[in-house]
Amino acid sequence: MLPSSAPGIMPDTVSSLFPEVGFPVALAPMQDVTGLPFMNLVSSYGPPDLFFTEYFRVHSNARIDPKILSSITKNCSGKPVFAQLIGESTEHLARFANELQEYPIAGVDLNLGCPAPRVYRKNVGGGLLRDPERIDNVLQTLRETCQCPLTVKTRIGFEDSASFDRILNVFLKNQVELVSLHARTVKGGYREVPQYDFVKRAVKTLGCPVLLNGDVHTPYSAITLCKKTGATGVMIGRGAIRNPWIFRQIKELHLGKAMFRPTLGDVYNYINDLFDVFSNREINEQKQVARLKKFLNFIGLGVDENGKFLHLMRRTKIRSELDAVCRFFLLDNNNSIKPMSLKPYTGLVARPGTEGSDCHTKSDA
């Protein structure tokens, strides 16, 4: 089943894609994570209202990546999917935007927030926040090219927020139709305390919807932060890796319904589902387990407050070893009926030594 938008019937506005009741929730684009397998798996637990692809790399020799394209054309959720671009060449960004509009996209999204040094050193992603004039040129080109909604994923600045208001005015000038704002600087990575007041400033300045992003760990924090900042909705990345039920929970909580509380047994089943959707007979078992551990680094934050699960999980090499660790912490001694922690346990880190400005998954969540 394809997303609701399709060539020839692209949405007139982003707002037309929002739910009739409640506020929109979006899965953040995370490179090497939020491809088609993860999108479809999350959808089976309760889909977000909006999806954003991993970024299409745009440069002179680049072509549309068929693997990323499949998350648009083969997405089984029926939800709108935005195609995210990363690059600085106006010529080739326009080329990609034109080609992608031949597919059922909900809109074109420009990545202005990726904090990985190997990305921003090329003056793309978060690196463009150092040059508001260049952002203006890029957005002007995309605005002229796109017959569909034009959106942006950004941060509050590169090293500081000195250019924040100037960049907001660039968004206004180019009629950006939705801004997803991660409330940290690029150099602040993921450990910097989110500065949500900047989300409030963006809401007051921009005439378009604003999605709040950054440390939205629980359904309660999603609703609280939207009320506090006036954000239209939330975008969640790492929190959705740890708790793929979070989009369902937000909707249930907002509507006053009984909120689903996954147990550690549910988490065990989720881990097996992850292994299944990413399994590939052409890849050896150790590499498949290593890929799964990228997800388990986040899932483990809500499993064991002492960090023993993370410690033992990281040392496994084959699936049987990993399964034994998961069974011990998630199923044995009646653990299967214990509720999963809604919040990550204090003091645990998903990726020791990499949660600064660089990160293994190149996530901008």
Short mmCIF file of N, CA and C in Angstrom, two decimals, residues 220 242-243 245 249 259-268 299-305 329-345:
data_model
loop_
_atom_site.label_atom_id
_atom_site.label_comp_id
_atom_site.label_asym_id
_atom_site.label_seq_id
_atom_site.Cartn_x
_atom_site.Cartn_y
_atom_site.Cartn_z
N TYR A 220 4.37 11.51 27.80
CA TYR A 220 4.08 12.64 28.68
C TYR A 220 4.91 13.85 28.31
N ARG A 242 14.01 3.07 21.07
CA ARG A 242 13.87 2.43 22.38
C ARG A 242 12.45 1.96 22.63
N ASN A 243 11.47 2.76 22.19
CA ASN A 243 10.07 2.46 22.47
C ASN A 243 9.25 2.68 21.21
N TRP A 245 6.41 1.88 20.47
CA TRP A 245 4.99 2.09 20.75
C TRP A 245 4.68 3.55 21.10
N GLN A 249 1.17 5.54 22.01
CA GLN A 249 0.96 6.00 23.39
C GLN A 249 0.61 7.48 23.44
N MET A 259 -3.54 4.03 28.17
CA MET A 259 -2.31 4.00 27.39
C MET A 259 -1.67 2.62 27.46
N PHE A 260 -1.30 2.09 26.32
CA PHE A 260 -0.64 0.79 26.27
C PHE A 260 0.71 0.87 26.96
N ARG A 261 0.99 -0.08 27.83
CA ARG A 261 2.27 -0.15 28.53
C ARG A 261 2.97 -1.45 28.16
N PRO A 262 3.94 -1.40 27.30
CA PRO A 262 4.65 -2.62 26.91
C PRO A 262 5.40 -3.23 28.09
N THR A 263 5.45 -4.55 28.11
CA THR A 263 6.21 -5.27 29.12
C THR A 263 7.59 -5.61 28.58
N LEU A 264 8.44 -6.13 29.45
CA LEU A 264 9.75 -6.57 28.98
C LEU A 264 9.61 -7.75 28.02
N GLY A 265 8.53 -8.52 28.17
CA GLY A 265 8.25 -9.57 27.20
C GLY A 265 7.95 -9.00 25.83
N ASP A 266 7.23 -7.88 25.79
CA ASP A 266 6.98 -7.20 24.51
C ASP A 266 8.29 -6.71 23.90
N VAL A 267 9.19 -6.24 24.75
CA VAL A 267 10.49 -5.78 24.26
C VAL A 267 11.28 -6.93 23.65
N TYR A 268 11.20 -8.09 24.28
CA TYR A 268 11.88 -9.28 23.73
C TYR A 268 11.35 -9.59 22.34
N ILE A 299 17.54 0.48 23.12
CA ILE A 299 16.53 -0.32 23.81
C ILE A 299 16.99 -0.62 25.23
N GLY A 300 18.27 -0.89 25.40
CA GLY A 300 18.80 -1.25 26.71
C GLY A 300 18.68 -0.16 27.76
N LEU A 301 18.47 1.08 27.33
CA LEU A 301 18.34 2.18 28.30
C LEU A 301 17.09 2.04 29.16
N GLY A 302 16.13 1.22 28.70
CA GLY A 302 14.90 1.04 29.46
C GLY A 302 14.72 -0.36 29.99
N VAL A 303 15.80 -1.17 29.95
CA VAL A 303 15.70 -2.57 30.37
C VAL A 303 16.22 -2.78 31.78
N ASP A 304 17.43 -2.30 32.06
CA ASP A 304 18.12 -2.61 33.32
C ASP A 304 18.82 -1.36 33.83
N GLU A 305 18.37 -0.86 34.98
CA GLU A 305 18.89 0.42 35.48
C GLU A 305 20.36 0.36 35.87
N PHE A 329 17.34 -11.16 30.85
CA PHE A 329 16.87 -9.87 31.36
C PHE A 329 15.41 -9.58 31.06
N LEU A 330 14.87 -10.20 30.02
CA LEU A 330 13.53 -9.84 29.56
C LEU A 330 12.46 -10.89 29.84
N LEU A 331 12.87 -12.14 30.01
CA LEU A 331 11.89 -13.21 30.17
C LEU A 331 12.01 -13.96 31.49
N ASP A 332 13.23 -14.23 31.93
CA ASP A 332 13.41 -15.07 33.12
C ASP A 332 12.92 -14.40 34.39
N ASN A 333 12.63 -15.23 35.41
CA ASN A 333 12.19 -14.74 36.73
C ASN A 333 10.99 -13.80 36.65
N ASN A 334 10.04 -14.14 35.77
CA ASN A 334 8.81 -13.36 35.59
C ASN A 334 9.06 -11.95 35.05
N ASN A 335 10.24 -11.72 34.50
CA ASN A 335 10.52 -10.39 33.93
C ASN A 335 9.59 -10.06 32.77
N SER A 336 9.07 -11.09 32.10
CA SER A 336 8.26 -10.86 30.90
C SER A 336 7.00 -10.05 31.18
N ILE A 337 6.53 -10.05 32.44
CA ILE A 337 5.31 -9.31 32.76
C ILE A 337 5.61 -7.95 33.39
N LYS A 338 6.88 -7.65 33.60
CA LYS A 338 7.24 -6.35 34.17
C LYS A 338 7.13 -5.27 33.10
N PRO A 339 6.61 -4.09 33.44
CA PRO A 339 6.51 -3.03 32.44
C PRO A 339 7.88 -2.47 32.06
N MET A 340 8.03 -2.15 30.82
CA MET A 340 9.24 -1.47 30.36
C MET A 340 9.25 -0.05 30.93
N SER A 341 10.39 0.44 31.30
CA SER A 341 10.50 1.80 31.81
C SER A 341 10.14 2.79 30.71
N LEU A 342 9.24 3.72 31.00
CA LEU A 342 8.89 4.74 30.01
C LEU A 342 10.06 5.66 29.72
N LYS A 343 10.84 5.97 30.76
CA LYS A 343 11.98 6.86 30.59
C LYS A 343 13.28 6.05 30.56
N PRO A 344 14.28 6.53 29.84
CA PRO A 344 15.59 5.88 29.92
C PRO A 344 16.12 5.99 31.36
N TYR A 345 16.77 4.96 31.82
CA TYR A 345 17.33 5.00 33.17
C TYR A 345 18.46 6.02 33.24
#
